[in-house]
Amino acid sequence: MENHIDVERSIIKRFRKEIWRKFISAVKEYELIQEGDKIAVCISGGKDSMLLAKCMQELQRHGKFHFELVFLVMNPGYNEYNKQVILDNAEYLNIPIHMFETDIFDIVATVEDSPCYLCARMRRGYLYKHAKELGCNKIALGHHFDDVIETVLMSMLYSGQMKGMMPKLHSTNYEGMELIRPLYMVKEADIIAWRKYNNLQFIQCACRLTENCMLGDNGGGSKRQEMKELIKKFRQTSSIIDMNIFRSVHNVNLDTMIGYQKKQVMHSFLEDYDYVTDNVNMDTD
């Protein structure tokens, strides 16, 4: 039996509850895929994007509506080892990737302030541009449940704002293009378990600035890694804290918010404070 068949079977059988059902739930609840879509599944070479590619293949084969897939790999300047790992994994998993070259690493290597931020912005732009040239109307990224709640905490603790990671977004620079995140409800621990169950090895960080290609699941000392450690402690304290963080951005009570931003316009609770009707009890302290 070919290797990729066992991997595919594990998603819909062994990890049906942890991965497949949550993947399908996100696709349905957030209306991520429609009939006739042509979606560029963006593959970085890590465990998340590779799992996303396999889930999208399964949905395309067994789903109730038709859509097209392109498996897009952008090479920002990987060293030859990292590049070969991606190519070998794509072949092993039967993912027909389309790789294109860029010089992003060369560009950001000369930047002193926030090179990682610039790199991420440039990567996203190249992916949108190339996907649109291929006739796609959406790009799919491998962000998962933990990325979502880490973003919420980072925004609160380091930016002083309540800000989430959306399951889908309209592109502001490429008309008609959308970004979707189908693994939105899948926890990272379950992705790691899937990887280990199938004895798969993926690159984690292929940044040429650090030459830190790690075939594992432990990151470096970034702010996001700090959030991972914080959430790990939360999970040791209570089994519901992580889900409550996730649900909190689905259940924002604006009646209790001092201020909020909508369409890049700031609003204050004072705008309608004097118009609260008598039958609304605002005194909840």
XYZ file of N, CA and C in Angstrom:
855
model
N 0.846 -1.191 0.000
C 0.000 0.000 0.000
C 0.883 1.244 0.000
N 0.522 2.248 -0.779
C 1.319 3.456 -0.845
C 1.226 4.227 0.471
N 2.333 4.873 0.827
C 2.429 5.543 2.123
C 1.343 6.587 2.333
N 1.058 7.372 1.299
C 0.110 8.477 1.476
C -1.288 7.985 1.810
N -1.612 6.767 1.404
C -2.943 6.226 1.691
C -3.107 5.999 3.187
N -2.071 5.484 3.835
C -2.118 5.308 5.289
C -2.255 6.648 6.005
N -1.546 7.651 5.520
C -1.614 8.979 6.129
C -3.017 9.553 5.980
N -3.580 9.420 4.804
C -4.934 9.920 4.547
C -5.955 9.199 5.415
N -5.789 7.896 5.539
C -6.722 7.114 6.360
C -6.659 7.533 7.817
N -5.457 7.875 8.292
C -5.327 8.258 9.698
C -6.105 9.533 10.006
N -6.215 10.434 9.025
C -6.931 11.694 9.240
C -8.410 11.453 9.452
N -8.995 10.582 8.638
C -10.449 10.380 8.700
C -10.861 9.234 9.620
N -9.886 8.477 10.130
C -10.218 7.391 11.051
C -9.584 7.608 12.429
N -8.283 7.445 12.532
C -7.617 7.545 13.837
C -7.796 8.937 14.448
N -7.719 9.992 13.627
C -7.842 11.365 14.135
C -9.129 12.026 13.646
N -10.150 11.240 13.494
C -11.424 11.769 12.991
C -11.995 12.839 13.908
N -12.014 12.556 15.214
C -12.580 13.497 16.183
C -11.689 14.720 16.357
N -10.394 14.495 16.486
C -9.472 15.579 16.819
C -9.168 16.495 15.639
N -9.115 15.937 14.426
C -8.703 16.725 13.263
C -9.810 16.848 12.225
N -10.294 15.734 11.710
C -11.208 15.789 10.567
C -12.507 16.517 10.890
N -13.129 16.170 12.004
C -14.408 16.807 12.353
C -14.234 18.302 12.621
N -13.132 18.676 13.253
C -12.900 20.094 13.531
C -12.578 20.861 12.260
N -11.862 20.227 11.357
C -11.599 20.824 10.049
C -12.918 21.071 9.312
N -13.773 20.064 9.272
C -15.062 20.193 8.590
C -15.938 21.236 9.288
N -15.904 21.268 10.614
C -16.710 22.238 11.361
C -16.312 23.667 11.012
N -15.018 23.931 10.905
C -14.557 25.273 10.563
C -14.971 25.643 9.147
N -14.828 24.710 8.215
C -15.218 24.964 6.820
C -16.696 25.334 6.738
N -17.523 24.623 7.495
C -18.969 24.864 7.459
C -19.363 26.117 8.250
N -18.888 26.228 9.487
C -19.324 27.322 10.357
C -18.917 28.690 9.815
N -17.713 28.765 9.249
C -17.226 30.052 8.764
C -17.387 30.209 7.251
N -18.041 29.227 6.627
C -18.333 29.275 5.180
C -17.060 29.581 4.383
N -16.060 28.729 4.567
C -14.741 28.979 3.998
C -14.625 28.583 2.523
N -15.402 27.614 2.096
C -15.278 27.105 0.724
C -16.656 27.067 0.069
N -16.704 27.552 -1.165
C -17.947 27.537 -1.927
C -17.758 26.790 -3.248
N -18.875 26.425 -3.820
C -18.886 25.769 -5.128
C -18.127 26.621 -6.150
N -17.213 25.977 -6.884
C -16.490 26.662 -7.941
C -15.238 27.391 -7.514
N -14.912 27.379 -6.228
C -13.677 28.018 -5.769
C -12.453 27.361 -6.405
N -11.418 28.149 -6.606
C -10.104 27.624 -6.944
C -9.155 28.135 -5.875
N -8.658 27.213 -5.057
C -7.952 27.572 -3.830
C -6.486 27.188 -3.925
N -5.624 28.139 -3.613
C -4.190 27.865 -3.512
C -3.886 27.501 -2.063
N -3.563 26.233 -1.827
C -3.168 25.786 -0.502
C -1.682 26.095 -0.351
N -1.359 27.010 0.555
C 0.011 27.507 0.675
C 0.803 26.623 1.636
N 1.869 26.034 1.122
C 2.656 25.065 1.877
C 4.021 25.652 2.200
N 4.310 25.737 3.495
C 5.608 26.252 3.947
C 6.606 25.132 4.154
N 6.096 23.912 4.292
C 6.957 22.770 4.568
C 6.832 22.249 5.978
N 6.065 22.958 6.824
C 5.857 22.529 8.198
C 4.683 21.581 8.334
N 4.491 21.089 9.550
C 3.448 20.101 9.818
C 2.055 20.641 9.558
N 1.831 21.924 9.869
C 0.492 22.498 9.762
C 0.039 22.593 8.306
N 0.886 23.143 7.462
C 0.495 23.317 6.061
C 0.420 21.986 5.323
N 1.249 21.024 5.707
C 1.177 19.711 5.081
C -0.110 18.982 5.475
N -0.494 19.095 6.731
C -1.767 18.508 7.154
C -2.920 19.198 6.447
N -2.862 20.515 6.344
C -3.907 21.260 5.641
C -4.061 20.744 4.217
N -2.941 20.518 3.533
C -2.993 20.022 2.157
C -3.707 18.681 2.086
N -3.414 17.788 3.015
C -4.066 16.464 3.003
C -5.556 16.576 3.321
N -5.915 17.440 4.272
C -7.335 17.627 4.590
C -8.095 18.192 3.389
N -7.491 19.143 2.705
C -8.141 19.743 1.537
C -8.297 18.716 0.416
N -7.323 17.851 0.245
C -7.441 16.785 -0.745
C -8.602 15.851 -0.406
N -8.707 15.493 0.866
C -9.794 14.608 1.300
C -11.152 15.257 1.080
N -11.263 16.542 1.405
C -12.527 17.238 1.222
C -12.878 17.333 -0.260
N -11.884 17.574 -1.082
C -12.135 17.664 -2.523
C -12.640 16.329 -3.070
N -12.082 15.228 -2.556
C -12.483 13.905 -3.035
C -13.872 13.502 -2.553
N -14.182 13.851 -1.309
C -15.398 13.325 -0.684
C -16.446 14.387 -0.351
N -16.163 15.650 -0.672
C -17.103 16.720 -0.358
C -18.317 16.711 -1.264
N -19.280 17.546 -0.905
C -20.565 17.571 -1.626
C -20.598 18.596 -2.757
N -19.526 19.376 -2.906
C -19.504 20.364 -3.980
C -18.117 20.398 -4.618
N -18.067 20.976 -5.802
C -16.834 20.970 -6.589
C -16.004 22.221 -6.335
N -14.712 22.030 -6.151
C -13.773 23.146 -6.097
C -12.410 22.628 -6.544
N -11.558 23.552 -6.974
C -10.234 23.190 -7.460
C -9.171 23.541 -6.431
N -8.055 22.804 -6.502
C -6.940 23.044 -5.590
C -5.636 23.195 -6.363
N -4.813 24.131 -5.879
C -3.436 24.269 -6.320
C -2.585 24.261 -5.057
N -1.525 23.469 -5.054
C -0.669 23.374 -3.871
C 0.586 24.203 -4.123
N 0.619 25.353 -3.473
C 1.583 26.396 -3.805
C 2.703 26.463 -2.763
N 3.930 26.328 -3.227
C 5.100 26.459 -2.359
C 5.933 27.627 -2.860
N 6.126 28.607 -2.004
C 6.989 29.726 -2.340
C 8.360 29.481 -1.719
N 9.389 29.536 -2.540
C 10.750 29.393 -2.032
C 11.333 30.781 -1.810
N 11.430 31.217 -0.546
C 11.952 32.559 -0.268
C 13.471 32.620 -0.292
N 14.089 31.452 -0.511
C 15.551 31.378 -0.496
C 16.049 30.303 0.444
N 15.314 29.167 0.533
C 15.716 28.074 1.397
C 17.101 27.561 1.009
N 17.842 27.042 1.981
C 19.048 26.310 1.612
C 18.616 24.995 0.956
N 19.547 24.330 0.320
C 19.204 23.151 -0.481
C 18.630 22.024 0.366
N 19.106 21.901 1.605
C 18.587 20.843 2.464
C 17.106 21.054 2.773
N 16.771 22.272 3.193
C 15.375 22.581 3.523
C 14.465 22.381 2.317
N 14.914 22.855 1.180
C 14.127 22.720 -0.047
C 13.877 21.256 -0.373
N 14.901 20.439 -0.208
C 14.757 19.022 -0.538
C 13.810 18.322 0.425
N 13.822 18.721 1.690
C 12.888 18.137 2.662
C 11.442 18.377 2.217
N 11.165 19.594 1.764
C 9.816 19.922 1.293
C 9.450 19.080 0.076
N 10.362 18.972 -0.873
C 10.101 18.203 -2.092
C 9.882 16.720 -1.762
N 10.700 16.188 -0.881
C 10.581 14.767 -0.517
C 9.264 14.487 0.197
N 8.880 15.378 1.116
C 7.620 15.185 1.837
C 6.414 15.289 0.911
N 6.471 16.226 -0.030
C 5.373 16.380 -0.984
C 5.209 15.116 -1.824
N 6.327 14.535 -2.229
C 6.263 13.294 -3.006
C 5.743 12.144 -2.154
N 6.241 12.038 -0.943
C 5.830 10.968 -0.020
C 4.334 11.027 0.264
N 3.801 12.253 0.416
C 2.394 12.434 0.773
C 1.482 12.592 -0.439
N 2.052 12.486 -1.635
C 1.263 12.600 -2.868
C 0.565 13.956 -2.972
N 1.341 15.001 -2.738
C 0.846 16.370 -2.878
C 1.540 16.990 -4.091
N 0.810 17.258 -5.165
C 1.421 17.787 -6.392
C 1.706 19.284 -6.285
N 2.830 19.622 -5.690
C 3.130 21.023 -5.405
C 3.588 21.782 -6.644
N 3.319 23.088 -6.601
C 3.821 24.028 -7.602
C 4.730 24.996 -6.861
N 6.054 24.906 -7.095
C 7.011 25.749 -6.380
C 7.476 26.896 -7.271
N 7.530 28.097 -6.681
C 8.081 29.231 -7.410
C 9.129 29.922 -6.552
N 10.067 30.590 -7.210
C 11.228 31.158 -6.541
C 11.042 32.655 -6.261
N 11.585 33.112 -5.121
C 11.642 34.535 -4.788
C 12.995 34.817 -4.135
N 13.291 36.082 -3.920
C 14.539 36.465 -3.257
C 14.266 37.167 -1.930
N 13.214 36.755 -1.246
C 12.799 37.419 -0.010
C 13.904 37.396 1.045
N 14.546 36.250 1.235
C 15.591 36.169 2.261
C 16.731 37.137 1.962
N 17.077 37.296 0.697
C 18.137 38.238 0.329
C 17.744 39.668 0.676
N 16.478 39.987 0.461
C 15.990 41.345 0.721
C 15.968 41.646 2.218
N 15.368 40.747 3.006
C 15.214 41.020 4.443
C 16.534 40.897 5.192
N 17.524 40.252 4.590
C 18.827 40.117 5.246
C 19.499 41.467 5.457
N 19.110 42.468 4.678
C 19.710 43.801 4.784
C 18.898 44.726 5.680
N 17.789 44.222 6.240
C 16.904 45.039 7.064
C 17.219 44.823 8.536
N 17.414 45.903 9.277
C 17.747 45.795 10.690
C 16.508 45.793 11.579
N 15.515 46.604 11.237
C 14.314 46.719 12.067
C 13.212 45.789 11.573
N 12.771 44.893 12.432
C 11.637 43.998 12.181
C 11.757 43.210 10.870
N 12.870 42.486 10.656
C 12.992 41.702 9.421
C 11.946 40.587 9.321
N 11.554 40.021 10.462
C 10.557 38.940 10.441
C 9.196 39.464 9.985
N 8.845 40.670 10.449
C 7.578 41.278 10.045
C 7.571 41.532 8.547
N 8.674 42.094 8.045
C 8.769 42.369 6.615
C 8.719 41.080 5.812
N 9.409 40.059 6.287
C 9.419 38.766 5.603
C 8.008 38.200 5.491
N 7.254 38.252 6.596
C 5.886 37.726 6.590
C 4.995 38.491 5.621
N 5.135 39.816 5.614
C 4.333 40.637 4.698
C 4.664 40.330 3.241
N 5.957 40.192 2.952
C 6.367 39.909 1.586
C 5.915 38.517 1.143
N 6.020 37.556 2.034
C 5.560 36.198 1.714
C 4.080 36.211 1.338
N 3.280 36.887 2.170
C 1.837 36.932 1.917
C 1.549 37.591 0.571
N 2.248 38.672 0.273
C 2.046 39.366 -0.992
C 2.388 38.499 -2.189
N 3.520 37.806 -2.122
C 3.920 36.919 -3.215
C 2.913 35.789 -3.409
N 2.411 35.253 -2.307
C 1.439 34.158 -2.408
C 0.149 34.630 -3.068
N -0.358 35.785 -2.638
C -1.561 36.347 -3.271
C -1.333 36.568 -4.766
N -0.224 37.181 -5.086
C 0.071 37.528 -6.482
C 0.154 36.277 -7.358
N 0.893 35.284 -6.883
C 1.074 34.080 -7.692
C -0.223 33.278 -7.778
N -0.964 33.221 -6.677
C -2.232 32.497 -6.690
C -3.212 33.128 -7.677
N -3.252 34.442 -7.675
C -4.157 35.131 -8.609
C -3.743 34.886 -10.051
N -2.443 34.868 -10.325
C -1.954 34.589 -11.671
C -2.352 33.187 -12.129
N -2.505 32.269 -11.178
C -2.913 30.902 -11.492
C -4.430 30.751 -11.563
N -5.156 31.858 -11.406
C -6.606 31.828 -11.513
C -7.344 31.481 -10.242
N -6.637 31.540 -9.100
C -7.262 31.224 -7.812
C -8.014 32.433 -7.269
N -9.050 32.170 -6.487
C -9.764 33.252 -5.820
C -9.565 33.228 -4.304
N -8.842 32.206 -3.812
C -8.576 32.107 -2.384
C -7.199 31.499 -2.151
N -6.579 31.890 -1.030
C -5.410 31.175 -0.543
C -5.768 30.593 0.822
N -5.305 29.388 1.091
C -5.564 28.718 2.363
C -4.259 28.590 3.128
N -4.256 29.041 4.382
C -3.076 28.970 5.244
C -3.316 27.991 6.385
N -2.222 27.486 6.962
C -2.316 26.423 7.950
C -2.391 26.868 9.400
N -2.849 28.080 9.676
C -2.997 28.521 11.063
C -4.051 27.670 11.789
N -3.765 27.341 13.037
C -4.627 26.442 13.799
C -5.150 27.111 15.076
N -5.861 26.336 15.876
C -6.500 26.810 17.107
C -5.513 27.538 18.018
N -4.337 26.951 18.211
C -3.357 27.563 19.115
C -2.856 28.895 18.578
N -2.694 29.004 17.255
C -2.311 30.288 16.666
C -3.357 31.356 16.987
N -4.620 30.951 16.957
C -5.718 31.891 17.208
C -5.651 32.439 18.631
N -5.564 31.558 19.623
C -5.588 32.039 21.005
C -4.275 32.705 21.395
N -3.162 32.291 20.774
C -1.887 32.982 21.013
C -1.967 34.423 20.518
N -2.614 34.623 19.377
C -2.766 35.969 18.816
C -3.595 36.853 19.744
N -4.664 36.292 20.302
C -5.507 37.052 21.232
C -4.694 37.504 22.437
N -3.921 36.585 23.014
C -3.129 36.926 24.201
C -2.013 37.900 23.876
N -1.321 37.703 22.758
C -0.256 38.637 22.378
C -0.788 40.043 22.189
N -1.952 40.150 21.579
C -2.537 41.466 21.340
C -2.857 42.172 22.645
N -3.396 41.427 23.599
C -3.728 42.007 24.896
C -2.478 42.400 25.675
N -1.502 41.504 25.737
C -0.355 41.696 26.616
C 0.717 42.601 26.032
N 0.853 42.614 24.706
C 1.937 43.369 24.096
C 1.478 44.520 23.205
N 0.196 44.542 22.827
C -0.298 45.634 21.983
C -1.363 46.478 22.661
N -1.862 46.007 23.801
C -2.877 46.767 24.521
C -4.196 46.840 23.786
N -4.544 45.785 23.068
C -5.814 45.773 22.357
C -6.359 44.346 22.285
N -7.675 44.257 22.112
C -8.320 42.972 21.887
C -8.375 42.742 20.382
N -7.586 41.812 19.907
C -7.496 41.574 18.473
C -7.383 40.081 18.210
N -8.191 39.588 17.285
C -8.185 38.166 16.994
C -7.574 37.852 15.645
N -7.509 36.567 15.352
C -7.086 36.075 14.042
C -8.327 35.537 13.346
N -8.732 36.163 12.254
C -9.984 35.828 11.593
C -9.889 34.517 10.806
N -10.981 33.759 10.738
C -10.970 32.514 9.947
C -10.934 32.767 8.448
N -11.344 33.963 8.035
C -11.216 34.337 6.626
C -11.176 35.851 6.514
N -10.513 36.315 5.454
C -10.326 37.749 5.239
C -10.365 38.057 3.752
N -10.924 39.214 3.409
C -10.805 39.726 2.051
C -9.450 40.408 1.919
N -8.761 40.178 0.815
C -7.499 40.864 0.574
C -7.763 42.332 0.286
N -6.953 43.199 0.873
C -7.102 44.631 0.627
C -6.288 45.091 -0.577
N -5.369 44.270 -1.025
C -4.496 44.644 -2.143
C -4.755 43.862 -3.422
N -5.425 42.725 -3.309
C -5.698 41.893 -4.484
C -7.203 41.666 -4.572
N -7.831 42.436 -5.413
C -9.287 42.416 -5.530
C -9.789 41.025 -5.904
N -10.827 40.606 -5.199
C -11.437 39.317 -5.483
C -10.770 38.137 -4.804
N -9.700 38.398 -4.063
C -8.978 37.328 -3.377
C -9.359 37.279 -1.898
N -9.410 36.069 -1.357
C -9.671 35.863 0.060
C -8.602 34.970 0.662
N -8.409 35.116 1.965
C -7.558 34.228 2.739
C -8.462 33.402 3.647
N -8.253 32.087 3.694
C -9.040 31.227 4.575
C -8.113 30.385 5.446
N -8.625 30.002 6.641
C -7.842 29.209 7.584
C -8.672 27.997 8.024
N -8.659 26.923 7.238
C -9.510 25.762 7.527
C -9.131 24.959 8.773
N -7.911 25.099 9.287
C -7.519 24.383 10.504
C -7.813 25.209 11.760
N -8.658 26.189 11.635
C -8.947 27.167 12.686
C -9.324 26.518 14.018
N -9.981 25.374 13.994
C -10.450 24.725 15.216
C -9.581 23.549 15.660
N -8.534 23.245 14.906
C -7.693 22.079 15.198
C -6.550 22.481 16.128
N -6.388 21.767 17.219
C -5.348 22.088 18.192
C -3.986 21.575 17.737
N -2.956 22.340 18.076
C -1.606 21.989 17.646
C -1.172 20.635 18.203
N -1.557 20.319 19.433
C -1.170 19.043 20.022
C -1.677 17.871 19.190
N -2.844 18.016 18.594
C -3.398 16.948 17.768
C -2.679 16.852 16.428
N -2.197 17.984 15.922
C -1.396 17.965 14.698
C -0.069 17.261 14.961
N 0.538 17.552 16.110
C 1.788 16.894 16.483
C 1.569 15.395 16.656
N 0.447 15.015 17.275
C 0.137 13.596 17.453
C -0.034 12.898 16.103
N -0.681 13.577 15.171
C -0.844 13.024 13.812
C 0.511 12.840 13.136
N 1.383 13.839 13.278
C 2.719 13.739 12.695
C 3.489 12.554 13.258
N 3.466 12.423 14.585
C 4.194 11.338 15.231
C 3.596 9.970 14.886
N 2.288 9.887 14.838
C 1.611 8.624 14.519
C 2.044 8.100 13.155
N 2.259 9.016 12.213
C 2.637 8.633 10.854
C 4.147 8.692 10.610
N 4.920 8.937 11.670
C 6.379 8.995 11.571
C 6.842 9.983 10.500
N 6.243 11.163 10.507
C 6.573 12.185 9.528
C 7.540 13.196 10.131
N 8.425 13.739 9.312
C 9.387 14.750 9.746
C 9.277 15.962 8.827
N 8.964 17.105 9.410
C 8.805 18.334 8.635
C 9.756 19.405 9.147
N 10.084 20.370 8.286
C 10.870 21.498 8.761
C 9.973 22.394 9.602
N 10.547 22.997 10.624
C 9.769 23.937 11.442
C 10.143 25.368 11.110
N 11.415 25.648 11.091
C 11.866 26.992 10.753
C 12.965 26.884 9.717
N 12.751 27.487 8.551
C 13.744 27.398 7.480
C 14.341 28.765 7.165
N 14.274 29.674 8.120
C 14.772 31.022 7.884
C 16.290 30.994 7.682
N 16.749 31.516 6.570
C 18.166 31.504 6.263
C 18.949 32.465 7.146
N 18.235 33.413 7.767
C 18.921 34.369 8.634
C 19.461 33.695 9.890
N 18.799 32.615 10.288
C 19.237 31.894 11.474
C 19.741 30.496 11.149
N 19.446 30.024 9.939
C 19.770 28.657 9.536
C 19.292 27.683 10.602
N 18.065 27.910 11.066
C 17.509 27.114 12.154
C 16.458 26.168 11.606
N 16.888 25.149 10.904
C 15.945 24.160 10.398
C 15.796 23.078 11.452
N 14.649 23.048 12.101
C 14.448 22.111 13.198
C 13.412 21.077 12.800
N 13.808 19.817 12.815
C 12.861 18.751 12.502
C 12.186 18.343 13.802
N 11.326 19.212 14.295
C 10.667 18.961 15.566
C 9.516 19.901 15.780
N 9.174 20.136 17.050
C 7.991 20.919 17.363
C 8.256 22.003 18.402
N 9.517 22.274 18.701
C 9.844 23.304 19.689
C 10.398 24.537 19.005
N 9.798 25.680 19.294
C 10.221 26.917 18.642
C 11.267 27.666 19.435
N 11.593 28.850 19.004
C 12.614 29.662 19.659
C 12.022 30.591 20.695
N 12.726 31.670 20.958
C 12.337 32.537 22.056
C 11.511 33.727 21.639
N 10.572 33.578 20.733
C 9.751 34.673 20.258
C 8.613 34.959 21.224
N 7.911 36.077 20.970
C 6.741 36.405 21.781
C 5.678 35.315 21.639
N 5.543 34.767 20.430
C 4.558 33.691 20.243
C 4.941 32.460 21.062
N 6.236 32.181 21.161
C 6.664 31.068 21.988
C 6.359 31.329 23.464
N 6.471 32.581 23.882
C 6.077 32.935 25.248
C 4.600 32.610 25.475
N 3.765 32.912 24.472
C 2.339 32.631 24.590
C 2.076 31.128 24.648
N 2.852 30.352 23.885
C 2.713 28.898 23.928
C 2.976 28.377 25.338
N 4.015 28.919 25.965
C 4.339 28.488 27.324
C 3.259 28.916 28.310
N 2.725 30.111 28.119
C 1.665 30.597 28.991
C 0.418 29.732 28.862
N 0.053 29.408 27.637
C -1.131 28.570 27.406
C -0.908 27.164 27.956
N 0.308 26.687 27.864
C 0.635 25.372 28.431
C 0.356 25.361 29.928
N 0.721 26.449 30.600
C 0.459 26.562 32.045
C -1.037 26.644 32.314
N -1.755 27.400 31.479
C -3.209 27.481 31.623
C -3.840 26.093 31.538
N -3.386 25.307 30.574
C -3.957 23.969 30.365
C -3.660 23.041 31.533
N -2.546 23.269 32.197
C -2.226 22.481 33.386
C -3.130 22.862 34.556
N -3.599 24.121 34.529
C -4.476 24.621 35.590
C -5.918 24.189 35.371
N -6.368 24.295 34.113
C -7.767 23.996 33.801
C -7.882 23.523 32.357
N -8.786 22.615 32.114
C -8.975 22.058 30.771
C -9.861 22.927 29.886
N -10.436 23.994 30.452
C -11.380 24.804 29.664
C -10.848 26.204 29.335
N -9.700 26.580 29.902
C -9.211 27.952 29.699
C -8.915 28.228 28.233
N -8.246 27.303 27.544
C -7.901 27.555 26.141
C -9.149 27.738 25.285
N -10.158 26.908 25.521
C -11.394 27.038 24.755
C -12.134 28.324 25.110
N -12.047 28.754 26.364
C -12.702 30.005 26.746
C -12.033 31.214 26.091
N -10.709 31.174 25.931
C -10.032 32.247 25.194
C -10.537 32.272 23.761
N -10.633 31.103 23.155
C -11.125 30.983 21.778
C -12.552 31.513 21.656
N -13.408 31.120 22.595
C -14.816 31.539 22.543
C -14.989 33.022 22.852
N -14.052 33.588 23.587
C -14.207 34.987 24.004
C -14.284 35.930 22.811
N -13.579 35.631 21.725
C -13.631 36.512 20.557
C -14.836 36.210 19.674
N -15.585 35.164 20.032
C -16.850 34.871 19.359
C -18.024 35.477 20.127
N -17.762 35.903 21.354
C -18.850 36.376 22.228
C -18.488 37.703 22.897
N -18.078 38.670 22.103
C -17.699 39.974 22.648
C -18.962 40.747 23.051
N -19.003 41.191 24.285
C -20.139 41.959 24.792
C -19.784 43.445 24.727
N -20.220 44.117 23.669
C -19.867 45.526 23.474
C -20.471 46.432 24.538
N -21.519 45.961 25.225
C -22.105 46.765 26.295
C -21.133 46.966 27.455
N -20.106 46.130 27.527
C -19.147 46.229 28.629
C -17.766 46.690 28.162
N -17.652 47.085 26.912
C -16.374 47.539 26.362
C -16.262 49.073 26.431
N -15.143 49.579 26.899
C -14.911 51.015 26.980
C -14.769 51.624 25.586
N -14.099 50.908 24.712
C -13.918 51.386 23.349
C -13.721 50.220 22.405
N -13.970 50.470 21.139
C -13.747 49.438 20.122
C -13.499 50.113 18.776
N -12.936 49.343 17.864
C -12.629 49.855 16.538
C -13.425 49.098 15.491
N -14.037 49.837 14.576
C -14.817 49.234 13.493
C -14.497 49.966 12.200
N -14.060 49.210 11.175
C -13.692 49.807 9.883
C -12.665 50.927 10.080
N -11.698 50.668 10.957
C -10.592 51.592 11.242
C -11.045 52.899 11.900
N -12.242 52.908 12.462
C -12.757 54.072 13.183
C -12.929 53.690 14.650
N -12.373 54.499 15.542
C -12.483 54.231 16.964
C -13.819 54.734 17.512
N -14.423 53.942 18.400
C -15.688 54.304 19.037
C -15.538 54.198 20.554
N -16.325 54.996 21.253
C -16.315 54.999 22.713
C -17.696 54.655 23.241
N -17.731 54.069 24.431
C -19.016 53.767 25.063
C -19.809 55.039 25.348
N -19.125 56.188 25.390
C -19.796 57.459 25.665
C -20.706 57.900 24.521
N -20.469 57.354 23.304
C -21.251 57.776 22.141
C -22.747 57.532 22.330
N -23.101 56.441 22.992
C -24.526 56.167 23.202
C -24.843 55.932 24.689
N -23.959 56.402 25.550
C -24.146 56.179 26.981
C -25.461 56.762 27.500
N -25.810 57.957 27.046
C -27.010 58.628 27.542
C -28.286 58.134 26.863
N -28.157 57.170 25.958
C -29.332 56.667 25.246
C -29.708 55.252 25.658
N -29.097 54.778 26.752
C -29.428 53.445 27.241
C -30.849 53.456 27.793
N -31.663 52.524 27.342
C -33.064 52.476 27.775
C -33.162 51.991 29.209
N -34.293 52.313 29.828
C -34.475 51.987 31.236
C -34.465 50.494 31.509
N -34.866 49.686 30.505
C -34.985 48.256 30.739
C -33.657 47.507 30.530
N -32.582 48.263 30.287
C -31.272 47.621 30.151
C -30.478 47.893 31.428
N -30.126 46.859 32.104
C -29.383 46.993 33.350
C -27.885 46.971 33.056
N -27.244 48.148 33.114
C -25.818 48.245 32.833
C -24.986 48.049 34.084
N -25.601 48.105 35.245
C -24.843 47.998 36.490
C -24.659 46.531 36.860
N -23.581 45.934 36.357
C -23.357 44.511 36.581
C -22.214 44.257 37.546
N -21.675 45.347 38.121
C -20.538 45.150 39.054
C -21.016 44.603 40.393
